[in-house]
């Protein structure tokens, strides 16, 4: 019971942070949002690591953690930008099919998916198709709804983040997360400097952007504790439901409405992601 509650609270925290990230990116440059939120999150995970008492990782664990951070930052930038230009109820569930990426990596290593995972892949793909198609065949861009391409990039980035973090966690997951967050923060900062994006967001947006980092850090801690109380498979499934919170907030706050086939697509994408995760 404790594991389920913590995992669900973690999912709600992730989904809320994603909603605020997408909302802020509608009024500020996505790299500005990313730099500030990642920096806030870095302070949070740094404090968590120091409190844990775990030792720092070895160089063999640092390199994959750095790669994980770069992939995660790319995924978040794509997600926030996608939700800024498209419907959050479409972008969020597509980004949640990220568990298919580590599954593909396992397949390349000779570890074939089980029947449940194949069923999850099929459901997720069907859901993505339903979410991505423009009604009546009227295309905004190659027949895809706005933000879909970015949502797929986000899914790829999040999946590679998991792959890198898994490789880096042999020396301790806590510091692997710190290294990954440091990497993502520095990458976002470098990208912002290259494109001359402002590093200081509008004052009115600062609390919203800071909340993104706080919710993300809280989710990481909650899910980490959840794995100590129960099955990692159950935690993976429940935490994969984070887009539900984003979708609900988009409906309540922004008044987003999805037609029937996209609602079905969202359910299929999330169910598929959960099946892949539990397998």
CSV table of C-alpha atoms in Angstrom, one decimal:
chain,number,residue,atom,x,y,z
A,1,UNK,CA,0.0,0.0,0.0
A,2,UNK,CA,2.8,2.5,0.9
A,3,UNK,CA,4.6,1.8,-2.4
A,4,UNK,CA,1.4,2.4,-4.4
A,5,UNK,CA,0.6,5.6,-2.6
A,6,UNK,CA,4.1,7.0,-3.0
A,7,UNK,CA,4.2,6.0,-6.7
A,8,UNK,CA,0.9,7.7,-7.4
A,9,UNK,CA,2.0,10.8,-5.5
A,10,UNK,CA,5.2,10.8,-7.5
A,11,UNK,CA,3.2,10.5,-10.8
A,12,UNK,CA,1.0,13.4,-9.7
A,13,UNK,CA,4.0,15.5,-8.9
A,14,UNK,CA,5.7,14.7,-12.3
A,15,UNK,CA,2.4,15.5,-14.1
A,16,UNK,CA,2.0,18.8,-12.3
A,17,UNK,CA,5.6,19.8,-13.0
A,18,UNK,CA,5.1,19.0,-16.7
A,19,UNK,CA,1.9,21.0,-16.9
A,20,UNK,CA,3.6,24.1,-15.3
A,21,UNK,CA,6.6,23.6,-17.7
A,22,UNK,CA,4.4,23.6,-20.8
A,23,UNK,CA,2.3,26.5,-19.4
A,24,UNK,CA,5.4,28.6,-18.7
A,25,UNK,CA,6.8,27.8,-22.2
A,26,UNK,CA,3.8,29.5,-23.8
A,27,UNK,CA,5.0,32.8,-22.3
A,28,UNK,CA,8.8,32.4,-22.1
A,29,UNK,CA,11.5,30.8,-24.2
A,30,UNK,CA,11.6,27.1,-23.6
A,31,UNK,CA,15.3,27.2,-22.8
A,32,UNK,CA,14.7,29.9,-20.2
A,33,UNK,CA,12.1,27.6,-18.6
A,34,UNK,CA,14.5,24.6,-18.8
A,35,UNK,CA,17.5,26.4,-17.3
A,36,UNK,CA,15.7,27.8,-14.3
A,37,UNK,CA,13.7,24.7,-13.5
A,38,UNK,CA,16.7,22.4,-13.9
A,39,UNK,CA,18.8,24.6,-11.6
A,40,UNK,CA,16.0,24.6,-9.0
A,41,UNK,CA,15.8,20.8,-9.3
A,42,UNK,CA,19.6,20.5,-9.0
A,43,UNK,CA,19.5,22.2,-5.7
A,44,UNK,CA,16.7,19.8,-4.6
A,45,UNK,CA,18.4,16.6,-5.7
A,46,UNK,CA,21.8,17.8,-4.3
A,47,UNK,CA,20.2,18.3,-0.9
A,48,UNK,CA,18.6,14.8,-1.2
A,49,UNK,CA,22.0,13.2,-2.0
A,50,UNK,CA,23.8,14.9,0.9
A,51,UNK,CA,21.1,13.8,3.3
A,52,UNK,CA,21.2,10.2,2.0
A,53,UNK,CA,24.8,9.8,3.1
A,54,UNK,CA,25.6,7.9,-0.1
A,55,UNK,CA,29.2,8.1,-1.5
A,56,UNK,CA,30.0,9.8,-4.8
A,57,UNK,CA,30.0,7.7,-8.0
A,58,UNK,CA,33.0,6.4,-9.8
A,59,UNK,CA,34.1,7.7,-13.2
A,60,UNK,CA,32.5,4.6,-14.8
A,61,UNK,CA,29.1,5.6,-13.5
A,62,UNK,CA,29.6,9.3,-14.2
A,63,UNK,CA,29.8,9.1,-18.0
A,64,UNK,CA,26.4,7.3,-18.5
A,65,UNK,CA,24.8,9.7,-16.0
A,66,UNK,CA,26.1,12.6,-18.0
A,67,UNK,CA,24.5,11.1,-21.2
A,68,UNK,CA,21.3,10.4,-19.3
A,69,UNK,CA,21.2,14.1,-18.3
A,70,UNK,CA,21.7,15.3,-21.8
A,71,UNK,CA,18.9,12.9,-23.1
A,72,UNK,CA,16.6,14.0,-20.3
A,73,UNK,CA,17.1,17.7,-21.0
A,74,UNK,CA,16.4,17.2,-24.7
A,75,UNK,CA,13.3,15.3,-23.8
A,76,UNK,CA,12.0,18.0,-21.5
A,77,UNK,CA,12.8,20.8,-24.0
A,78,UNK,CA,10.8,18.9,-26.6
A,79,UNK,CA,7.9,18.2,-24.2
A,80,UNK,CA,7.6,21.8,-23.0
A,81,UNK,CA,7.8,23.2,-26.5
A,82,UNK,CA,5.3,20.6,-27.7
A,83,UNK,CA,2.8,21.5,-25.0
A,84,UNK,CA,3.4,25.2,-25.7
A,85,UNK,CA,2.3,24.8,-29.4
A,86,UNK,CA,0.0,21.9,-29.1
A,87,UNK,CA,-2.7,20.4,-26.9
A,88,UNK,CA,-1.3,19.1,-23.6
A,89,UNK,CA,-3.8,16.3,-23.7
A,90,UNK,CA,-2.2,15.0,-27.0
A,91,UNK,CA,1.5,15.7,-26.3
A,92,UNK,CA,1.7,14.3,-22.7
A,93,UNK,CA,0.4,10.8,-23.3
A,94,UNK,CA,2.5,10.4,-26.5
A,95,UNK,CA,5.6,11.3,-24.5
A,96,UNK,CA,4.7,8.6,-22.0
A,97,UNK,CA,5.5,5.8,-24.4
A,98,UNK,CA,9.1,6.3,-23.5
A,99,UNK,CA,9.4,2.8,-21.8
A,100,UNK,CA,9.5,1.4,-25.4
A,101,UNK,CA,13.0,2.8,-25.8
A,102,UNK,CA,14.8,0.8,-23.0
A,103,UNK,CA,12.8,-2.2,-24.2
A,104,UNK,CA,14.3,-1.7,-27.7
A,105,UNK,CA,17.7,-1.4,-26.2
A,106,UNK,CA,17.2,-4.7,-24.3
A,107,UNK,CA,16.0,-6.3,-27.6
A,108,UNK,CA,19.3,-5.2,-29.3
A,109,UNK,CA,21.1,-6.9,-26.4
A,110,UNK,CA,19.3,-10.1,-27.1
A,111,UNK,CA,16.7,-9.8,-24.3
A,112,UNK,CA,13.4,-10.3,-26.1
A,113,UNK,CA,10.3,-8.7,-24.7
A,114,UNK,CA,7.6,-10.8,-23.1
A,115,UNK,CA,4.0,-11.2,-24.3
A,116,UNK,CA,2.7,-8.5,-22.0
A,117,UNK,CA,5.3,-6.0,-23.3
A,118,UNK,CA,4.5,-6.8,-26.9
A,119,UNK,CA,0.8,-6.1,-26.1
A,120,UNK,CA,1.9,-2.9,-24.5
A,121,UNK,CA,3.9,-1.8,-27.5
A,122,UNK,CA,0.9,-2.6,-29.8
A,123,UNK,CA,-1.5,-0.6,-27.5
A,124,UNK,CA,0.9,2.3,-27.2
A,125,UNK,CA,1.4,2.5,-31.0
A,126,UNK,CA,-2.3,2.4,-31.6
A,127,UNK,CA,-2.8,5.2,-29.1
A,128,UNK,CA,-0.1,7.4,-30.7
A,129,UNK,CA,-1.7,7.0,-34.1
A,130,UNK,CA,-5.1,8.0,-32.7
A,131,UNK,CA,-3.7,11.0,-30.8
A,132,UNK,CA,-1.5,12.2,-33.7
A,133,UNK,CA,-4.0,12.2,-36.6
A,134,UNK,CA,-5.7,15.4,-37.5
A,135,UNK,CA,-9.5,14.9,-37.7
A,136,UNK,CA,-10.8,14.6,-41.3
A,137,UNK,CA,-7.3,14.3,-42.7
A,138,UNK,CA,-6.7,18.1,-42.5
A,139,UNK,CA,-3.0,18.4,-41.9
A,140,UNK,CA,-1.2,21.0,-40.0
A,141,UNK,CA,2.2,19.4,-40.7
A,142,UNK,CA,2.4,16.1,-42.6
A,143,UNK,CA,-1.0,15.1,-41.2
A,144,UNK,CA,0.1,15.3,-37.6
A,145,UNK,CA,-1.5,17.4,-34.9
A,146,UNK,CA,0.7,20.3,-33.5
A,147,UNK,CA,3.3,19.1,-31.1
A,148,UNK,CA,3.2,15.4,-32.0
A,149,UNK,CA,6.7,15.3,-33.5
A,150,UNK,CA,8.1,17.0,-30.4
A,151,UNK,CA,6.2,14.6,-28.2
A,152,UNK,CA,7.9,11.7,-30.0
A,153,UNK,CA,11.3,13.4,-29.5
A,154,UNK,CA,10.4,13.7,-25.8
A,155,UNK,CA,9.6,10.0,-25.5
A,156,UNK,CA,12.9,9.1,-27.1
A,157,UNK,CA,14.8,11.5,-24.8
A,158,UNK,CA,13.0,10.2,-21.7
A,159,UNK,CA,13.6,6.6,-22.7
A,160,UNK,CA,17.4,7.2,-23.3
A,161,UNK,CA,17.5,8.9,-19.9
A,162,UNK,CA,16.3,5.7,-18.3
A,163,UNK,CA,18.8,3.7,-20.2
A,164,UNK,CA,21.7,6.0,-19.1
A,165,UNK,CA,20.5,6.2,-15.5
A,166,UNK,CA,20.2,2.5,-15.3
A,167,UNK,CA,23.8,2.1,-16.5
A,168,UNK,CA,25.0,4.8,-14.0
A,169,UNK,CA,23.1,3.5,-11.0
A,170,UNK,CA,25.5,0.6,-10.1
A,171,UNK,CA,27.5,3.1,-7.9
A,172,UNK,CA,24.3,4.5,-6.3
A,173,UNK,CA,21.2,5.9,-7.9
A,174,UNK,CA,21.1,9.0,-5.7
A,175,UNK,CA,24.4,10.5,-7.0
A,176,UNK,CA,23.6,9.3,-10.5
A,177,UNK,CA,20.6,11.5,-10.5
A,178,UNK,CA,22.7,14.4,-9.2
A,179,UNK,CA,25.2,14.0,-12.0
A,180,UNK,CA,22.4,13.6,-14.6
A,181,UNK,CA,20.7,16.8,-13.3
A,182,UNK,CA,24.0,18.7,-13.4
A,183,UNK,CA,24.5,17.6,-16.9
A,184,UNK,CA,21.0,18.6,-18.0
A,185,UNK,CA,21.4,22.0,-16.3
A,186,UNK,CA,24.7,22.7,-18.0
A,187,UNK,CA,23.4,21.6,-21.4
A,188,UNK,CA,20.3,23.8,-21.1
A,189,UNK,CA,22.5,26.7,-20.0
A,190,UNK,CA,24.9,26.2,-22.9
A,191,UNK,CA,22.0,26.0,-25.4
A,192,UNK,CA,20.4,29.1,-24.0
A,193,UNK,CA,23.7,31.0,-24.4
A,194,UNK,CA,24.2,29.8,-27.9
A,195,UNK,CA,20.7,31.0,-29.1
A,196,UNK,CA,20.8,34.1,-26.8
A,197,UNK,CA,17.7,33.0,-24.9
A,198,UNK,CA,17.2,35.2,-21.8
A,199,UNK,CA,18.4,33.5,-18.6
A,200,UNK,CA,16.0,35.5,-16.4
A,201,UNK,CA,12.3,34.8,-16.9
A,202,UNK,CA,9.6,37.4,-16.4
A,203,UNK,CA,9.2,38.0,-12.7
A,204,UNK,CA,5.5,36.9,-12.8
A,205,UNK,CA,6.6,33.5,-14.3
A,206,UNK,CA,9.4,32.8,-11.8
A,207,UNK,CA,7.2,31.0,-9.2
A,208,UNK,CA,5.7,28.8,-11.9
A,209,UNK,CA,9.1,27.9,-13.4
A,210,UNK,CA,10.5,27.2,-9.9
A,211,UNK,CA,7.6,25.0,-9.2
A,212,UNK,CA,8.5,22.8,-12.2
A,213,UNK,CA,11.9,22.0,-10.6
A,214,UNK,CA,10.3,21.5,-7.1
A,215,UNK,CA,7.7,19.1,-8.4
A,216,UNK,CA,10.2,17.2,-10.4
A,217,UNK,CA,12.5,16.7,-7.5
A,218,UNK,CA,9.7,15.7,-5.2
A,219,UNK,CA,8.6,13.1,-7.7
A,220,UNK,CA,12.1,11.7,-7.9
A,221,UNK,CA,12.3,11.3,-4.1
A,222,UNK,CA,8.7,9.8,-3.8
A,223,UNK,CA,9.3,7.2,-6.5
A,224,UNK,CA,12.7,6.4,-5.1
A,225,UNK,CA,11.2,5.7,-1.7
A,226,UNK,CA,8.3,3.8,-3.3
A,227,UNK,CA,10.7,1.3,-4.7
A,228,UNK,CA,12.0,0.5,-1.2
A,229,UNK,CA,8.4,-0.3,0.0
A,230,UNK,CA,7.2,-2.5,-2.8
A,231,UNK,CA,7.7,-4.1,-6.2
A,232,UNK,CA,9.6,-2.0,-8.7
A,233,UNK,CA,7.2,-3.3,-11.4
A,234,UNK,CA,4.2,-1.8,-9.6
A,235,UNK,CA,6.0,1.4,-9.0
A,236,UNK,CA,6.9,1.7,-12.6
A,237,UNK,CA,3.3,1.2,-13.8
A,238,UNK,CA,1.8,3.7,-11.4
A,239,UNK,CA,4.5,6.3,-11.9
A,240,UNK,CA,4.0,6.0,-15.7
A,241,UNK,CA,0.5,7.4,-15.2
A,242,UNK,CA,1.9,10.9,-14.7
A,243,UNK,CA,0.3,12.3,-17.9
A,244,UNK,CA,-3.1,11.9,-16.4
A,245,UNK,CA,-2.4,14.8,-14.0
A,246,UNK,CA,-1.2,16.9,-16.9
A,247,UNK,CA,-4.3,16.1,-18.9
A,248,UNK,CA,-6.7,16.9,-16.0
A,249,UNK,CA,-4.9,20.2,-15.3
A,250,UNK,CA,-5.1,21.1,-18.9
A,251,UNK,CA,-8.8,20.4,-18.9
A,252,UNK,CA,-9.6,22.3,-15.7
A,253,UNK,CA,-7.2,25.2,-16.1
A,254,UNK,CA,-7.0,25.7,-19.9
A,255,UNK,CA,-10.4,24.2,-20.9
A,256,UNK,CA,-8.8,21.7,-23.3
A,257,UNK,CA,-11.2,19.2,-24.8
A,258,UNK,CA,-10.3,16.1,-26.8
A,259,UNK,CA,-12.6,14.4,-29.3
A,260,UNK,CA,-13.6,10.7,-28.7
A,261,UNK,CA,-10.9,9.1,-30.8
A,262,UNK,CA,-8.2,11.1,-29.1
A,263,UNK,CA,-9.5,10.2,-25.6
A,264,UNK,CA,-9.4,6.5,-26.7
A,265,UNK,CA,-5.9,7.1,-28.0
A,266,UNK,CA,-4.7,8.7,-24.7
A,267,UNK,CA,-6.0,5.7,-22.8
A,268,UNK,CA,-4.3,3.2,-25.1
A,269,UNK,CA,-1.0,5.1,-25.0
A,270,UNK,CA,-1.0,5.2,-21.2
A,271,UNK,CA,-2.1,1.6,-20.8
A,272,UNK,CA,0.5,0.5,-23.3
A,273,UNK,CA,3.2,2.4,-21.4
A,274,UNK,CA,2.1,0.8,-18.2
A,275,UNK,CA,2.2,-2.7,-19.7
A,276,UNK,CA,5.7,-2.2,-21.1
A,277,UNK,CA,6.9,-0.9,-17.8
A,278,UNK,CA,5.4,-3.8,-15.8
A,279,UNK,CA,6.7,-6.4,-18.2
